[in-house]
């Protein structure tokens, strides 16, 4: 019987990459540090040098997901001539991510809700900070909490559309139509006009 090596180069990155693949196929309930070690060709105890337990692995996946979505949001808005155009692009990028990585998106927001203050909450904060930047500077008469309400409504709407596409209840093309229509409604609403810069 061959003993598995303990070290494996950048084992943390390897494990996270494999965990994302498992997440897509078996969901978070099927993730196992022992199985990840087997796939990586290392001893079953090796992953614990990076993730003290399974929850630490899930939190690291969630943090990585938030950071990737934040980059997608910032990239989508880069060069947009107005906040409205920027939000249209961000909406499509958000839905693309939520469709392509539906299980990861679900894990991200479950981790954010249940997490103690720390890396996951900070990563989620960076995402919402990026959405804040897309809105432009707050107006002097803006109601308290209006921007947060808009961000939550935006996220809930886009994730809902993505869930319909990911589950096969509507076609991707129909989802794109819904994204465009939803953004028009959100941005033209009283709340949207209040919180999103008009330039």
PDB file of C-alpha atoms in Angstrom:
ATOM      1  CA  UNK A   1       0.000   0.000   0.000  1.00  0.00           C
ATOM      2  CA  UNK A   2       1.432   3.385  -1.045  1.00  0.00           C
ATOM      3  CA  UNK A   3       1.458   6.170   1.517  1.00  0.00           C
ATOM      4  CA  UNK A   4      -0.063   9.392   0.201  1.00  0.00           C
ATOM      5  CA  UNK A   5       2.224  12.436   0.395  1.00  0.00           C
ATOM      6  CA  UNK A   6       1.327  15.161   2.871  1.00  0.00           C
ATOM      7  CA  UNK A   7       2.486  18.113   0.744  1.00  0.00           C
ATOM      8  CA  UNK A   8       1.139  19.048  -2.680  1.00  0.00           C
ATOM      9  CA  UNK A   9       2.523  22.395  -3.850  1.00  0.00           C
ATOM     10  CA  UNK A  10      -0.206  25.004  -3.363  1.00  0.00           C
ATOM     11  CA  UNK A  11      -2.573  22.534  -1.722  1.00  0.00           C
ATOM     12  CA  UNK A  12      -5.040  25.192  -0.566  1.00  0.00           C
ATOM     13  CA  UNK A  13      -5.661  26.408  -4.132  1.00  0.00           C
ATOM     14  CA  UNK A  14      -5.930  22.820  -5.399  1.00  0.00           C
ATOM     15  CA  UNK A  15      -8.467  21.905  -2.712  1.00  0.00           C
ATOM     16  CA  UNK A  16     -10.578  25.006  -3.361  1.00  0.00           C
ATOM     17  CA  UNK A  17     -10.622  24.326  -7.095  1.00  0.00           C
ATOM     18  CA  UNK A  18     -11.649  20.709  -6.531  1.00  0.00           C
ATOM     19  CA  UNK A  19     -14.222  21.749  -3.944  1.00  0.00           C
ATOM     20  CA  UNK A  20     -15.855  24.108  -6.443  1.00  0.00           C
ATOM     21  CA  UNK A  21     -16.087  21.250  -8.912  1.00  0.00           C
ATOM     22  CA  UNK A  22     -17.667  18.986  -6.296  1.00  0.00           C
ATOM     23  CA  UNK A  23     -20.031  21.763  -5.273  1.00  0.00           C
ATOM     24  CA  UNK A  24     -21.392  21.890  -8.829  1.00  0.00           C
ATOM     25  CA  UNK A  25     -21.964  18.143  -8.986  1.00  0.00           C
ATOM     26  CA  UNK A  26     -22.901  17.024  -5.461  1.00  0.00           C
ATOM     27  CA  UNK A  27     -23.789  20.262  -3.655  1.00  0.00           C
ATOM     28  CA  UNK A  28     -22.405  21.487  -0.341  1.00  0.00           C
ATOM     29  CA  UNK A  29     -23.761  18.471   1.552  1.00  0.00           C
ATOM     30  CA  UNK A  30     -21.555  16.188  -0.533  1.00  0.00           C
ATOM     31  CA  UNK A  31     -18.321  18.066   0.153  1.00  0.00           C
ATOM     32  CA  UNK A  32     -15.834  16.065   2.189  1.00  0.00           C
ATOM     33  CA  UNK A  33     -12.281  16.958   3.211  1.00  0.00           C
ATOM     34  CA  UNK A  34     -11.349  13.280   3.043  1.00  0.00           C
ATOM     35  CA  UNK A  35     -12.650  12.955  -0.523  1.00  0.00           C
ATOM     36  CA  UNK A  36     -10.878  16.151  -1.565  1.00  0.00           C
ATOM     37  CA  UNK A  37      -7.632  14.766  -0.114  1.00  0.00           C
ATOM     38  CA  UNK A  38      -8.124  11.551  -2.058  1.00  0.00           C
ATOM     39  CA  UNK A  39      -8.685  13.453  -5.295  1.00  0.00           C
ATOM     40  CA  UNK A  40      -5.623  15.632  -4.653  1.00  0.00           C
ATOM     41  CA  UNK A  41      -3.489  12.579  -3.980  1.00  0.00           C
ATOM     42  CA  UNK A  42      -2.477  13.639  -0.469  1.00  0.00           C
ATOM     43  CA  UNK A  43      -2.912  12.159   2.983  1.00  0.00           C
ATOM     44  CA  UNK A  44      -6.386  12.519   4.462  1.00  0.00           C
ATOM     45  CA  UNK A  45      -5.007  14.804   7.171  1.00  0.00           C
ATOM     46  CA  UNK A  46      -3.264  17.196   4.762  1.00  0.00           C
ATOM     47  CA  UNK A  47      -6.289  19.479   4.090  1.00  0.00           C
ATOM     48  CA  UNK A  48      -6.526  20.284   7.808  1.00  0.00           C
ATOM     49  CA  UNK A  49      -3.352  22.332   7.562  1.00  0.00           C
ATOM     50  CA  UNK A  50      -5.437  24.785   5.508  1.00  0.00           C
ATOM     51  CA  UNK A  51      -9.022  24.148   6.673  1.00  0.00           C
ATOM     52  CA  UNK A  52      -9.523  23.211  10.294  1.00  0.00           C
ATOM     53  CA  UNK A  53     -12.840  21.575   9.431  1.00  0.00           C
ATOM     54  CA  UNK A  54     -15.449  21.299   6.692  1.00  0.00           C
ATOM     55  CA  UNK A  55     -17.077  24.590   7.694  1.00  0.00           C
ATOM     56  CA  UNK A  56     -13.768  26.398   7.221  1.00  0.00           C
ATOM     57  CA  UNK A  57     -13.625  24.986   3.688  1.00  0.00           C
ATOM     58  CA  UNK A  58     -17.188  26.158   2.969  1.00  0.00           C
ATOM     59  CA  UNK A  59     -16.397  29.620   4.326  1.00  0.00           C
ATOM     60  CA  UNK A  60     -13.281  29.831   2.135  1.00  0.00           C
ATOM     61  CA  UNK A  61     -15.358  28.854  -0.906  1.00  0.00           C
ATOM     62  CA  UNK A  62     -17.927  31.531  -0.040  1.00  0.00           C
ATOM     63  CA  UNK A  63     -15.236  34.186   0.416  1.00  0.00           C
ATOM     64  CA  UNK A  64     -13.666  33.262  -2.928  1.00  0.00           C
ATOM     65  CA  UNK A  65     -17.094  33.403  -4.594  1.00  0.00           C
ATOM     66  CA  UNK A  66     -17.845  36.885  -3.238  1.00  0.00           C
ATOM     67  CA  UNK A  67     -14.466  38.135  -4.411  1.00  0.00           C
ATOM     68  CA  UNK A  68     -14.977  36.679  -7.891  1.00  0.00           C
ATOM     69  CA  UNK A  69     -18.453  38.231  -8.175  1.00  0.00           C
ATOM     70  CA  UNK A  70     -17.078  41.571  -6.971  1.00  0.00           C
ATOM     71  CA  UNK A  71     -14.463  41.474  -9.729  1.00  0.00           C
ATOM     72  CA  UNK A  72     -17.176  40.659 -12.276  1.00  0.00           C
ATOM     73  CA  UNK A  73     -19.265  43.627 -11.072  1.00  0.00           C
ATOM     74  CA  UNK A  74     -16.332  46.036 -11.249  1.00  0.00           C
ATOM     75  CA  UNK A  75     -15.325  44.740 -14.678  1.00  0.00           C
ATOM     76  CA  UNK A  76     -18.897  45.060 -15.996  1.00  0.00           C
ATOM     77  CA  UNK A  77     -19.198  48.704 -15.011  1.00  0.00           C
ATOM     78  CA  UNK A  78     -15.740  49.688 -16.230  1.00  0.00           C
ATOM     79  CA  UNK A  79     -16.115  52.351 -18.902  1.00  0.00           C
ATOM     80  CA  UNK A  80     -19.904  52.697 -18.550  1.00  0.00           C
ATOM     81  CA  UNK A  81     -21.016  56.194 -19.548  1.00  0.00           C
ATOM     82  CA  UNK A  82     -23.708  56.410 -16.857  1.00  0.00           C
ATOM     83  CA  UNK A  83     -24.849  54.718 -13.659  1.00  0.00           C
ATOM     84  CA  UNK A  84     -27.878  53.375 -15.537  1.00  0.00           C
ATOM     85  CA  UNK A  85     -25.764  51.716 -18.232  1.00  0.00           C
ATOM     86  CA  UNK A  86     -23.438  50.470 -15.513  1.00  0.00           C
ATOM     87  CA  UNK A  87     -26.284  48.837 -13.595  1.00  0.00           C
ATOM     88  CA  UNK A  88     -27.625  47.199 -16.762  1.00  0.00           C
ATOM     89  CA  UNK A  89     -24.195  45.624 -17.326  1.00  0.00           C
ATOM     90  CA  UNK A  90     -23.823  44.673 -13.681  1.00  0.00           C
ATOM     91  CA  UNK A  91     -27.236  42.995 -13.719  1.00  0.00           C
ATOM     92  CA  UNK A  92     -26.208  40.767 -16.616  1.00  0.00           C
ATOM     93  CA  UNK A  93     -22.869  39.914 -14.995  1.00  0.00           C
ATOM     94  CA  UNK A  94     -24.633  39.107 -11.708  1.00  0.00           C
ATOM     95  CA  UNK A  95     -27.152  36.825 -13.404  1.00  0.00           C
ATOM     96  CA  UNK A  96     -24.429  35.142 -15.485  1.00  0.00           C
ATOM     97  CA  UNK A  97     -22.536  34.313 -12.288  1.00  0.00           C
ATOM     98  CA  UNK A  98     -25.661  33.114 -10.483  1.00  0.00           C
ATOM     99  CA  UNK A  99     -26.585  30.800 -13.363  1.00  0.00           C
ATOM    100  CA  UNK A 100     -23.114  29.403 -14.012  1.00  0.00           C
ATOM    101  CA  UNK A 101     -22.329  28.943 -10.305  1.00  0.00           C
ATOM    102  CA  UNK A 102     -25.773  28.475  -8.774  1.00  0.00           C
ATOM    103  CA  UNK A 103     -24.586  26.199  -5.963  1.00  0.00           C
ATOM    104  CA  UNK A 104     -21.738  28.554  -5.104  1.00  0.00           C
ATOM    105  CA  UNK A 105     -24.087  31.554  -5.047  1.00  0.00           C
ATOM    106  CA  UNK A 106     -26.408  29.707  -2.672  1.00  0.00           C
ATOM    107  CA  UNK A 107     -23.457  28.784  -0.449  1.00  0.00           C
ATOM    108  CA  UNK A 108     -22.152  32.368  -0.463  1.00  0.00           C
ATOM    109  CA  UNK A 109     -25.336  33.910   0.877  1.00  0.00           C
ATOM    110  CA  UNK A 110     -25.974  31.072   3.329  1.00  0.00           C
ATOM    111  CA  UNK A 111     -22.451  31.587   4.693  1.00  0.00           C
ATOM    112  CA  UNK A 112     -22.958  35.359   4.878  1.00  0.00           C
ATOM    113  CA  UNK A 113     -26.170  34.919   6.864  1.00  0.00           C
ATOM    114  CA  UNK A 114     -24.718  32.425   9.328  1.00  0.00           C
ATOM    115  CA  UNK A 115     -21.140  33.633   9.563  1.00  0.00           C
ATOM    116  CA  UNK A 116     -19.529  35.312  12.512  1.00  0.00           C
ATOM    117  CA  UNK A 117     -17.736  38.579  11.697  1.00  0.00           C
ATOM    118  CA  UNK A 118     -14.721  37.664   9.607  1.00  0.00           C
ATOM    119  CA  UNK A 119     -13.509  36.958   6.099  1.00  0.00           C
ATOM    120  CA  UNK A 120     -16.891  35.976   4.598  1.00  0.00           C
ATOM    121  CA  UNK A 121     -18.623  39.072   5.936  1.00  0.00           C
ATOM    122  CA  UNK A 122     -15.752  41.250   4.715  1.00  0.00           C
ATOM    123  CA  UNK A 123     -15.910  39.676   1.243  1.00  0.00           C
ATOM    124  CA  UNK A 124     -19.685  40.235   1.128  1.00  0.00           C
ATOM    125  CA  UNK A 125     -19.073  43.835   2.182  1.00  0.00           C
ATOM    126  CA  UNK A 126     -16.710  44.303  -0.754  1.00  0.00           C
ATOM    127  CA  UNK A 127     -19.448  43.124  -3.129  1.00  0.00           C
ATOM    128  CA  UNK A 128     -22.012  45.524  -1.701  1.00  0.00           C
ATOM    129  CA  UNK A 129     -19.382  48.263  -1.750  1.00  0.00           C
ATOM    130  CA  UNK A 130     -18.911  47.643  -5.468  1.00  0.00           C
ATOM    131  CA  UNK A 131     -22.681  47.969  -5.985  1.00  0.00           C
ATOM    132  CA  UNK A 132     -22.571  51.211  -3.984  1.00  0.00           C
ATOM    133  CA  UNK A 133     -19.919  52.533  -6.348  1.00  0.00           C
ATOM    134  CA  UNK A 134     -22.130  51.763  -9.362  1.00  0.00           C
ATOM    135  CA  UNK A 135     -24.914  53.881  -7.854  1.00  0.00           C
ATOM    136  CA  UNK A 136     -22.737  56.965  -7.731  1.00  0.00           C
ATOM    137  CA  UNK A 137     -22.579  59.424  -4.836  1.00  0.00           C
ATOM    138  CA  UNK A 138     -25.592  59.617  -2.510  1.00  0.00           C
ATOM    139  CA  UNK A 139     -27.882  62.610  -2.887  1.00  0.00           C
ATOM    140  CA  UNK A 140     -28.254  65.116  -0.043  1.00  0.00           C
ATOM    141  CA  UNK A 141     -31.923  64.312   0.601  1.00  0.00           C
ATOM    142  CA  UNK A 142     -31.710  60.517   0.310  1.00  0.00           C
ATOM    143  CA  UNK A 143     -33.722  58.606   2.904  1.00  0.00           C
ATOM    144  CA  UNK A 144     -31.829  56.488   5.441  1.00  0.00           C
ATOM    145  CA  UNK A 145     -31.472  52.902   4.252  1.00  0.00           C
ATOM    146  CA  UNK A 146     -32.657  53.642   0.706  1.00  0.00           C
ATOM    147  CA  UNK A 147     -29.424  52.489  -0.923  1.00  0.00           C
ATOM    148  CA  UNK A 148     -29.350  49.256   1.085  1.00  0.00           C
ATOM    149  CA  UNK A 149     -32.977  48.594   0.178  1.00  0.00           C
ATOM    150  CA  UNK A 150     -32.196  49.072  -3.514  1.00  0.00           C
ATOM    151  CA  UNK A 151     -29.159  46.764  -3.344  1.00  0.00           C
ATOM    152  CA  UNK A 152     -31.180  44.023  -1.622  1.00  0.00           C
ATOM    153  CA  UNK A 153     -34.036  44.403  -4.101  1.00  0.00           C
ATOM    154  CA  UNK A 154     -31.558  44.270  -6.984  1.00  0.00           C
ATOM    155  CA  UNK A 155     -29.886  41.134  -5.625  1.00  0.00           C
ATOM    156  CA  UNK A 156     -33.169  39.375  -4.869  1.00  0.00           C
ATOM    157  CA  UNK A 157     -34.554  40.141  -8.334  1.00  0.00           C
ATOM    158  CA  UNK A 158     -31.443  39.031 -10.223  1.00  0.00           C
ATOM    159  CA  UNK A 159     -31.024  35.881  -8.144  1.00  0.00           C
ATOM    160  CA  UNK A 160     -34.679  35.041  -8.687  1.00  0.00           C
ATOM    161  CA  UNK A 161     -34.320  35.325 -12.462  1.00  0.00           C
ATOM    162  CA  UNK A 162     -31.105  33.301 -12.354  1.00  0.00           C
ATOM    163  CA  UNK A 163     -32.827  30.577 -10.310  1.00  0.00           C
ATOM    164  CA  UNK A 164     -35.576  30.285 -12.936  1.00  0.00           C
ATOM    165  CA  UNK A 165     -32.967  29.831 -15.670  1.00  0.00           C
ATOM    166  CA  UNK A 166     -30.700  27.503 -13.672  1.00  0.00           C
ATOM    167  CA  UNK A 167     -33.624  25.220 -12.792  1.00  0.00           C
ATOM    168  CA  UNK A 168     -34.751  25.039 -16.419  1.00  0.00           C
ATOM    169  CA  UNK A 169     -38.119  26.691 -15.772  1.00  0.00           C
ATOM    170  CA  UNK A 170     -37.358  29.373 -18.360  1.00  0.00           C
ATOM    171  CA  UNK A 171     -34.888  29.536 -21.260  1.00  0.00           C
ATOM    172  CA  UNK A 172     -31.733  31.615 -20.977  1.00  0.00           C
ATOM    173  CA  UNK A 173     -32.959  34.012 -23.677  1.00  0.00           C
ATOM    174  CA  UNK A 174     -36.161  34.592 -21.715  1.00  0.00           C
ATOM    175  CA  UNK A 175     -34.058  35.247 -18.627  1.00  0.00           C
ATOM    176  CA  UNK A 176     -32.113  37.933 -20.500  1.00  0.00           C
ATOM    177  CA  UNK A 177     -35.402  39.600 -21.458  1.00  0.00           C
ATOM    178  CA  UNK A 178     -36.486  39.533 -17.807  1.00  0.00           C
ATOM    179  CA  UNK A 179     -33.188  41.070 -16.679  1.00  0.00           C
ATOM    180  CA  UNK A 180     -33.637  43.986 -19.078  1.00  0.00           C
ATOM    181  CA  UNK A 181     -37.271  44.510 -18.060  1.00  0.00           C
ATOM    182  CA  UNK A 182     -36.515  44.207 -14.354  1.00  0.00           C
ATOM    183  CA  UNK A 183     -33.712  46.748 -14.523  1.00  0.00           C
ATOM    184  CA  UNK A 184     -35.931  49.223 -16.374  1.00  0.00           C
ATOM    185  CA  UNK A 185     -38.545  48.862 -13.640  1.00  0.00           C
ATOM    186  CA  UNK A 186     -36.019  49.135 -10.802  1.00  0.00           C
ATOM    187  CA  UNK A 187     -34.171  52.122 -12.206  1.00  0.00           C
ATOM    188  CA  UNK A 188     -37.365  53.976 -13.147  1.00  0.00           C
ATOM    189  CA  UNK A 189     -39.025  53.318  -9.795  1.00  0.00           C
ATOM    190  CA  UNK A 190     -39.247  56.039  -7.172  1.00  0.00           C
ATOM    191  CA  UNK A 191     -36.554  54.213  -5.173  1.00  0.00           C
ATOM    192  CA  UNK A 192     -34.297  53.808  -8.217  1.00  0.00           C
ATOM    193  CA  UNK A 193     -34.575  57.461  -9.148  1.00  0.00           C
ATOM    194  CA  UNK A 194     -33.711  58.387  -5.573  1.00  0.00           C
ATOM    195  CA  UNK A 195     -30.607  56.247  -5.148  1.00  0.00           C
ATOM    196  CA  UNK A 196     -28.988  55.812  -8.578  1.00  0.00           C
ATOM    197  CA  UNK A 197     -27.118  58.797  -9.976  1.00  0.00           C
ATOM    198  CA  UNK A 198     -28.783  60.186 -13.108  1.00  0.00           C
ATOM    199  CA  UNK A 199     -25.562  60.920 -14.998  1.00  0.00           C
TER     200      UNK A 199
END
